[in-house]
Every structure is written in C-alpha cells, then in structure tokens.
Short mmCIF file of C-alpha atoms in Angstrom, two decimals:
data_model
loop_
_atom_site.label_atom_id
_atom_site.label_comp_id
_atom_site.label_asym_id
_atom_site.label_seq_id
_atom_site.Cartn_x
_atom_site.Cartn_y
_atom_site.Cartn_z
CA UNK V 1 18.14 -0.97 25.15
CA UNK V 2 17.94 2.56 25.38
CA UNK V 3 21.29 4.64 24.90
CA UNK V 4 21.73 8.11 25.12
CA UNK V 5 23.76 11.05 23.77
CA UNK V 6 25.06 14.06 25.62
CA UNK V 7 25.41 17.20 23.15
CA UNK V 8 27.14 20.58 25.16
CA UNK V 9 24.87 23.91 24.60
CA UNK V 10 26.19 27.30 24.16
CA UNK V 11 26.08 27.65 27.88
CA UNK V 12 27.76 25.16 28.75
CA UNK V 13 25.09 23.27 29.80
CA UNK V 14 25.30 19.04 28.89
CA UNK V 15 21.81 18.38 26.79
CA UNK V 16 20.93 14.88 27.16
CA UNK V 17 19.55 13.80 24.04
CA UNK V 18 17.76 10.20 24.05
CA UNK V 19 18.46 7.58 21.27
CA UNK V 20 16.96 4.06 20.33
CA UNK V 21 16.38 2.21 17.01
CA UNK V 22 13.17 3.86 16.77
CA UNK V 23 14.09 7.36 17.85
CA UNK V 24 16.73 7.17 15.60
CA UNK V 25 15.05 6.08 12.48
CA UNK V 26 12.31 8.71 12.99
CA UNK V 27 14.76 11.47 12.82
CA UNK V 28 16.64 10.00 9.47
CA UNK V 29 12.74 10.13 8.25
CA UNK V 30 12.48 13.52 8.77
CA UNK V 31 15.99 14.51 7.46
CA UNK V 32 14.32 12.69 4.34
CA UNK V 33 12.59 15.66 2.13
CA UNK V 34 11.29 13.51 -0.47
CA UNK V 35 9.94 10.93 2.45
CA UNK V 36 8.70 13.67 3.97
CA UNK V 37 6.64 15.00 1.11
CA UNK V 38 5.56 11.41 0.40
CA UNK V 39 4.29 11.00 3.97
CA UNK V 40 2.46 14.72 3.43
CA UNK V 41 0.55 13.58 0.52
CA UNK V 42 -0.13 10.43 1.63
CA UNK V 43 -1.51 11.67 5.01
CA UNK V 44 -3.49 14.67 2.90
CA UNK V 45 -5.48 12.08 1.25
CA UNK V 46 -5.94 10.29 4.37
CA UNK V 47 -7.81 12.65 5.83
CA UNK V 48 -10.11 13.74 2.64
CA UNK V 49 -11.06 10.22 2.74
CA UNK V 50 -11.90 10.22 6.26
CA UNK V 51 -13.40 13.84 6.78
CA UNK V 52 -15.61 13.37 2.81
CA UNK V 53 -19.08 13.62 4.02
CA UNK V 54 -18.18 16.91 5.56
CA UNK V 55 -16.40 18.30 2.93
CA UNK V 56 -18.69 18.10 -0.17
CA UNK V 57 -22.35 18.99 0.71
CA UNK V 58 -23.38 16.86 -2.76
CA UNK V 59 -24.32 13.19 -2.72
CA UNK V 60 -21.73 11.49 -4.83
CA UNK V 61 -24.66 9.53 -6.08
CA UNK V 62 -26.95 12.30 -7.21
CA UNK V 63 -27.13 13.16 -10.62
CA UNK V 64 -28.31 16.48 -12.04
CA UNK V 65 -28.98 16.25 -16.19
CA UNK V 66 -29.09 19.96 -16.47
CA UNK V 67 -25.95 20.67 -14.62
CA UNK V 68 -24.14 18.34 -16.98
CA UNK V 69 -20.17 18.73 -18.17
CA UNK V 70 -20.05 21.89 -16.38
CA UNK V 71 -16.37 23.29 -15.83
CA UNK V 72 -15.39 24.05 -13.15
CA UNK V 73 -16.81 26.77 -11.07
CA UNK V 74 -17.46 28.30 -7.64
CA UNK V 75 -20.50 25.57 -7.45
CA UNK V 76 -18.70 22.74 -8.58
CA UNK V 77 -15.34 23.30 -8.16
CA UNK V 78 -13.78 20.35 -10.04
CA UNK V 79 -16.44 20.34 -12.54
CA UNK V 80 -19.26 17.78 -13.35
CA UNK V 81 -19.52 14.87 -15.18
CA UNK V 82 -21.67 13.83 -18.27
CA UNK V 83 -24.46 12.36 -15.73
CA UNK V 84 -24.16 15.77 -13.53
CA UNK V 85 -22.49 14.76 -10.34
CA UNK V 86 -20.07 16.73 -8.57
CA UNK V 87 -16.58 15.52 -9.56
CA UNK V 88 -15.00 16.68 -6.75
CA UNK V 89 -17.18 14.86 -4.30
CA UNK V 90 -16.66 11.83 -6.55
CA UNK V 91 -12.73 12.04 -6.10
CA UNK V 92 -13.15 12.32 -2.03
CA UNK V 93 -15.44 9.69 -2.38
CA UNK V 94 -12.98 7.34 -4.80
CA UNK V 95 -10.19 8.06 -2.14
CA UNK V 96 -11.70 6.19 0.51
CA UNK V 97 -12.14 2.69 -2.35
CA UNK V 98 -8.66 3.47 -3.47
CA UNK V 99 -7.04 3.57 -0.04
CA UNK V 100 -9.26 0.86 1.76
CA UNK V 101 -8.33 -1.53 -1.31
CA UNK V 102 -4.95 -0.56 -1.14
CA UNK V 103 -4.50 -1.10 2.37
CA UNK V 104 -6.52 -4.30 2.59
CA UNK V 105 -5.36 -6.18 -0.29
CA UNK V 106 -1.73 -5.23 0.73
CA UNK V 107 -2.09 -6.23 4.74
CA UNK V 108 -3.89 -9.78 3.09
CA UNK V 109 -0.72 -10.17 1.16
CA UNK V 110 1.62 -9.83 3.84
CA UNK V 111 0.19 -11.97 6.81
CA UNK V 112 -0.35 -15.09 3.84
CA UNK V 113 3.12 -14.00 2.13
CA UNK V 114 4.93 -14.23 5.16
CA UNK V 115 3.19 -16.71 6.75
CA UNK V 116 4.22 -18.98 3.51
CA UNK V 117 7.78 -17.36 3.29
CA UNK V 118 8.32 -18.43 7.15
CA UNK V 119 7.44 -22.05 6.52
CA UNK V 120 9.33 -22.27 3.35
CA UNK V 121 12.52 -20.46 4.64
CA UNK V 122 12.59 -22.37 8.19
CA UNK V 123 11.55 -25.77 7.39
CA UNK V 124 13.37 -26.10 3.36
CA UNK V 125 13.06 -29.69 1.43
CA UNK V 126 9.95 -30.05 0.26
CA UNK V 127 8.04 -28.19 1.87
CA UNK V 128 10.15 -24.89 0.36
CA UNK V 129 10.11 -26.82 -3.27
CA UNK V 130 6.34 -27.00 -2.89
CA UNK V 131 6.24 -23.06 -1.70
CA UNK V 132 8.57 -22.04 -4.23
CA UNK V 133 6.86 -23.37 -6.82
CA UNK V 134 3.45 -22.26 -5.96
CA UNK V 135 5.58 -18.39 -5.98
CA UNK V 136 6.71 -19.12 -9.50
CA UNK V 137 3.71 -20.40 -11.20
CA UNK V 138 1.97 -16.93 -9.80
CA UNK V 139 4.89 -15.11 -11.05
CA UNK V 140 4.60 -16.50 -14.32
CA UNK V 141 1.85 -14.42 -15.34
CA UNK V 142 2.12 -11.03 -15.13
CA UNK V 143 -0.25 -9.12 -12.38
CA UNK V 144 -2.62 -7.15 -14.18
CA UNK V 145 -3.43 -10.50 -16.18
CA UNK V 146 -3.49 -13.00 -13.76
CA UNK V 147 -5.75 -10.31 -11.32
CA UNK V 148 -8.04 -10.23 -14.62
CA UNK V 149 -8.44 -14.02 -15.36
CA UNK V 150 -9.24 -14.01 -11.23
CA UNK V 151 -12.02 -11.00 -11.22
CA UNK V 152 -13.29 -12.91 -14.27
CA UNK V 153 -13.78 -16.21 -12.67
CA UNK V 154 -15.01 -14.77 -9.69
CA UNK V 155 -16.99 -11.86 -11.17
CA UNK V 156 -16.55 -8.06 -11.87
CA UNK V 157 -16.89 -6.33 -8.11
CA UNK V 158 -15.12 -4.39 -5.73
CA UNK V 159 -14.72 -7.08 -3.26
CA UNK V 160 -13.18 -9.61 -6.01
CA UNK V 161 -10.83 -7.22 -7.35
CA UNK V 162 -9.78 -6.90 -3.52
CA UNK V 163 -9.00 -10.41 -3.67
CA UNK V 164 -7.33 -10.27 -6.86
CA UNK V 165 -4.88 -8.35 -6.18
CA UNK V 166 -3.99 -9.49 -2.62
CA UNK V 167 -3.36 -12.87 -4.40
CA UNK V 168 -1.05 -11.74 -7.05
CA UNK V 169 1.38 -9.66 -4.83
CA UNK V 170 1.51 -13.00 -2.25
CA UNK V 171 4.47 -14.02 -3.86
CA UNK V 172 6.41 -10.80 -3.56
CA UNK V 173 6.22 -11.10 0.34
CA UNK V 174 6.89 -14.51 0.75
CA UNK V 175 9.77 -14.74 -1.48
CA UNK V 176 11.01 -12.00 0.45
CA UNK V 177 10.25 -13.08 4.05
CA UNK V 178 11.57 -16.29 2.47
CA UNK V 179 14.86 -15.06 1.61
CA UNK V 180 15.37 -13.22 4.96
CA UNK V 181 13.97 -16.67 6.88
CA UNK V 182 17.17 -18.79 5.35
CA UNK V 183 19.54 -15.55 6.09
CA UNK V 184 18.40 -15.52 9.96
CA UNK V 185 18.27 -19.34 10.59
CA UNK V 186 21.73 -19.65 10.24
CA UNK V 187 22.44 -16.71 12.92
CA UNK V 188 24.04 -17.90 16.13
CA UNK V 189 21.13 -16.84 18.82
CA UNK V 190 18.33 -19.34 16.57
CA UNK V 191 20.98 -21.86 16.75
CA UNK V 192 21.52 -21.57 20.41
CA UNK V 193 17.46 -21.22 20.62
CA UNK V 194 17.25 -24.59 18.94
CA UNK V 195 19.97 -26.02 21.07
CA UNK V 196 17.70 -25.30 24.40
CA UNK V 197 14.76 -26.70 23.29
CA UNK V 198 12.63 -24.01 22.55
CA UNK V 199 9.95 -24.94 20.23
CA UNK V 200 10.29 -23.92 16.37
CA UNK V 201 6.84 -21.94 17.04
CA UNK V 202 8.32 -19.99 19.25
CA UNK V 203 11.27 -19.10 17.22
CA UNK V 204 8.91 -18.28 13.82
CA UNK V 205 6.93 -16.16 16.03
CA UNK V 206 9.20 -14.47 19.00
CA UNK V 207 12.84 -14.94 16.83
CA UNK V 208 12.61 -14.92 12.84
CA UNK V 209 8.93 -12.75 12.58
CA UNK V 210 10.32 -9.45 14.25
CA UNK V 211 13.69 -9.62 12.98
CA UNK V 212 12.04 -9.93 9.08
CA UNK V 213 9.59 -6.75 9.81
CA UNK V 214 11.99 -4.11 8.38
CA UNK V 215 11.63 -5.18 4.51
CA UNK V 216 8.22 -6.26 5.37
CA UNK V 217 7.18 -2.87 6.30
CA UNK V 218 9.01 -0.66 3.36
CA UNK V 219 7.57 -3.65 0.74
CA UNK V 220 4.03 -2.89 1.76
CA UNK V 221 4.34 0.69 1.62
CA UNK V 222 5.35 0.06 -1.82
CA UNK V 223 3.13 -2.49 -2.58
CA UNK V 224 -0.18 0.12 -1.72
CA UNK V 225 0.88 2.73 -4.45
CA UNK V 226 0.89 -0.66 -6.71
CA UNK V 227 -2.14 -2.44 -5.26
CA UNK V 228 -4.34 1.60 -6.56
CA UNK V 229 -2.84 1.59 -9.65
CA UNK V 230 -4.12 -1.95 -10.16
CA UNK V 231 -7.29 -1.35 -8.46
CA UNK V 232 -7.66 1.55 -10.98
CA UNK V 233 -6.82 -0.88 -13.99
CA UNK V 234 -9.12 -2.97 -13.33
CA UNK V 235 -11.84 -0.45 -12.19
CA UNK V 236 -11.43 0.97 -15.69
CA UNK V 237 -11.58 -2.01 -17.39
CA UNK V 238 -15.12 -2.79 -15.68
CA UNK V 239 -14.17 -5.20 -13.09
CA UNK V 240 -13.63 -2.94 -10.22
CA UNK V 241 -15.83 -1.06 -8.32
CA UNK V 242 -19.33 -1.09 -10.15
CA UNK V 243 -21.14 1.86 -10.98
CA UNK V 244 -22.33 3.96 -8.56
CA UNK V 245 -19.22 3.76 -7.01
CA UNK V 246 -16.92 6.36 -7.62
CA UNK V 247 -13.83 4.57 -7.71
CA UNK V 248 -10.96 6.51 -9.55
CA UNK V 249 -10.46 3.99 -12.70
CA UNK V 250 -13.86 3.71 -13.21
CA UNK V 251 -13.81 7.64 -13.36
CA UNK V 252 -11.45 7.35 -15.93
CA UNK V 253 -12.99 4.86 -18.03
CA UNK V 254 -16.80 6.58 -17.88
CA UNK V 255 -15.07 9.80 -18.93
CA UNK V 256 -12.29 9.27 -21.69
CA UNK V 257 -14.60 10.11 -24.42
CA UNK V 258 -14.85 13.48 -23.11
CA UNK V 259 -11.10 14.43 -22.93
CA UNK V 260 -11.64 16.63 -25.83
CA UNK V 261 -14.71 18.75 -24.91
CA UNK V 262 -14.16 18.54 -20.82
CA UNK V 263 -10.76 17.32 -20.03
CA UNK V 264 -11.50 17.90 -15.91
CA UNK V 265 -13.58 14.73 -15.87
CA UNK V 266 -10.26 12.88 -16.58
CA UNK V 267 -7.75 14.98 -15.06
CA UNK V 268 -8.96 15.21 -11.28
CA UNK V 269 -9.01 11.45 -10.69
CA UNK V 270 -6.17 10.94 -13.26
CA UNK V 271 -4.07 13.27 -10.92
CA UNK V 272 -5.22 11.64 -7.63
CA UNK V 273 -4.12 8.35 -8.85
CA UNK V 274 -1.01 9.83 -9.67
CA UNK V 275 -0.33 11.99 -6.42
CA UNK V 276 -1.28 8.65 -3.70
CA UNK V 277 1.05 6.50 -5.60
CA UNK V 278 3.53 9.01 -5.86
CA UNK V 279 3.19 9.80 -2.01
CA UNK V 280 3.50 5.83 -1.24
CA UNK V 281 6.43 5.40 -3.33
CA UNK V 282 8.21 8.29 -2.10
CA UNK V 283 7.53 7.28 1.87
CA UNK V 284 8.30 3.83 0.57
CA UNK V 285 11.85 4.85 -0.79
CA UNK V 286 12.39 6.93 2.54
CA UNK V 287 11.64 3.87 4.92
CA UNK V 288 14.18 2.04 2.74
CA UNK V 289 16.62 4.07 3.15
CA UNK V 290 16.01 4.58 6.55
CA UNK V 291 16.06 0.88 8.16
CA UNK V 292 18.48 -0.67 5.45
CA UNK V 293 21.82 0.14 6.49
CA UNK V 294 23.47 0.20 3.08
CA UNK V 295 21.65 3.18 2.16
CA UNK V 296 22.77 5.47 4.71
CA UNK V 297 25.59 7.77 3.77
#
C-alpha cells in the first residue's frame, strides 16, 4: 500500500512526496555512491556489448600478420595481438560471452536453487535430508574444480562451461532460499493460509516465493561478478570459449607470453574482467544494504 509524505517548501507550500517499498529502496540506491558507481560500470559495459558491431569497424575474427603486436595507436587503439586482430574489438566482443554467461548461468542457478531450496525448506524430513545432502556433496569440492571435472566430462566449449558453472553455484541459492523457506513457514499468515485450505502450491508460489526474492536478488548480482571470473578461469585454462571466440580468459591465456614485449594484450581484457566484477560486486553490496534492514544506519 502506497503511503505518502508531506515535506513544507520555502513558501509555504505542503510538497507531497510519494513513498512505497520500491520508491523507497530506489532512493537509498542512489544515496549509495559506491552502488552507484557499480551500477555505472556495470551498465557501461552493457551497452559496449550491445552497441559492438557499431563501435569497432574490424572483424574480431580477422587477422592481419603484418599488423602484428602493434601498440596501441590511433588505428588500433588498444593495440593488436600476436595473430593481428584488433584488441579492442576483441574486448567489446568478449563482453557480450562474459555477460551472457554470467547472466545465464546465474538466472539457471537461481530458478533450480530455489526451486530445490523451496521443497527442502517447506516440506523438511527426508525430502530436506535428501536436498541437503545433494548441497553438501557439491559443496565439498571447491567451484573452480568441480566446474573443471564437469567441462571435462562434457567437453571443452562455451556452452558446457555455461553449464558448469550454473551447477556449482545451485547450492548457494538453495541453501539460501532454504534457510529463508523454514524462517517464513513458521510466520503467522502461512499458518493461517494452511489453516483455510489453501493448497501448499499456492503458498510456495503466491506466499514463501515473493517474500524470499530480496536475498535472491542481491545473491545473483553477486553471483554474476563470480560466475565471469569463473568463466574467465576456465576460458584460460582451454575449456571455455574456443578459439575464435574472443572471450576474456582465453585473451589472457593466448597472450601471457607476451607480457614482457606487449603488455596491452594482457592488460585490456585483464582490466575488463576486473572492472564488470568490480561493478557487480559493488551494485551487489548496495542492494544489500538497501533491502536488508540491518544494514541501514
């Protein structure tokens, strides 16, 4: 329900100024610098992604022996790799894997995470102990090398390492959907849902889902700045994207044996990995300390 506020100007005049959950936690956002800068960046690389092909006029694909290892210039003007291609096509180009892996894998986490975490929270006995356990066998290993052992069972590709990752974060959502779930069953209104008759669908999906959103939604922002960086891992390992691609890791890894004699083949998508996960984890710590009430001062 809507309230409102009535602030008195310098004339005199009463200013009616609206409020709401959402109104309100749009303008503790904004009184957020750091958030704010994190949403910036984030939104910055956003839209290189999107607007690429009008951007660079070079074919991140096309390579050009003679023009090899160049520094950069007023041609080229992050440089060019050992193979000749325009680096800083290749980065705009590697923004739209990075992103579209990050935001995939993450939103494949979430509806299976909290999908599990739901059942496991509302329904308890075994079918929590079986949930649970499932959670802690995946938590056993650590990300990196469990998203590894997967890309190397299913083979080295973009798509696979997509599926990699959303696997191993799973457990971070549904644990904590999970732990919210056996907070909000216990509440008074599911109780008096329960005591009407309403069906436990309903309650999952009209009751407990929105009311377990909040954590959902600052988790995930966090969980894309960690779902690039692992995307990059394993892109420089060789199980990523596959060459032509110009995915960031697999940037890195083609170019670390020039650090020496041209650095800017490492440092452009070095920095870009560094400035999206920066931006997510920033606007991830914001939305935290927006919606969680603890936080605010």
């Amino acid at each position: 329900m809507t309230q409102a506020s009535l602030n008195t100007g310098s004339g005199g005049n009463v200013k009616e100024v609206k409020s709401g959950p959402w109104r309100d936690g749009i303008r503790s956002f904004m009184r957020n610098k750091t958030a704010v800068v994190g949403f910036a960046i984030v939104v910055f690389f956003i839209i290189l992604a999107l607007l690429a092909p009008l951007i660079s006029p070079y074919d991140y694909k096309a390579q050009v022996l003679s023009e090899r290892l160049q520094a950069p210039s007023a041609t080229h003007w992050f440089g060019t790799d050992d193979l000749g291609r325009d680096i800083l096509t290749r980065t705009l180009y590697g923004a739209r894997i990075s992103l579209w892996v990050g935001f995939v894998s993450v939103i494949g986490s979430i509806i299976i995470g909290t999908f599990l975490g739901i059942l496991a929270g509302f329904y308890g006995r075994w079918v929590d102990m079986i949930i649970s356990r499932v959670f802690d066998i995946l938590l056993a290993f650590p990300a990196i090398l469990l998203a590894i052992a997967i890309v190397a069972i299913l083979g080295p590709s973009l798509q696979n390492a997509l599926y990699a990752i959303a696997i191993v974060n799973i457990p971070t959502y549904g644990r904590l959907v999970r732990s919210r779930v056996l907070s909000l069953r216990q509440e008074e209104f599911i109780t008096a849902a329960r005591a009407t008759g309403v069906r436990d669908a309903r309650i999952l999906f009209r009751h407990i889902l929105p009311n377990s959103l909040t954590p959902i939604i600052v988790q995930g922002t966090l969980g894309v700045a960690t779902a690039i960086i692992e995307a990059a891992g394993l892109g420089f390992l060789g199980m990523g994207a596959q060459p032509p691609e110009p995915e960031w890791g697999k940037m890195l890894s083609d170019s670390r044996q020039f650090i020496q004699t041209a650095p800017w083949t490492v440092i452009f998508p070095g920095v870009s990995i560094l400035l999206t996960s920066l931006g997510f984890n920033l606007m991830g710590d914001g939305l935290r300390d927006t919606f969680d009430p603890r936080m605010k001062r």
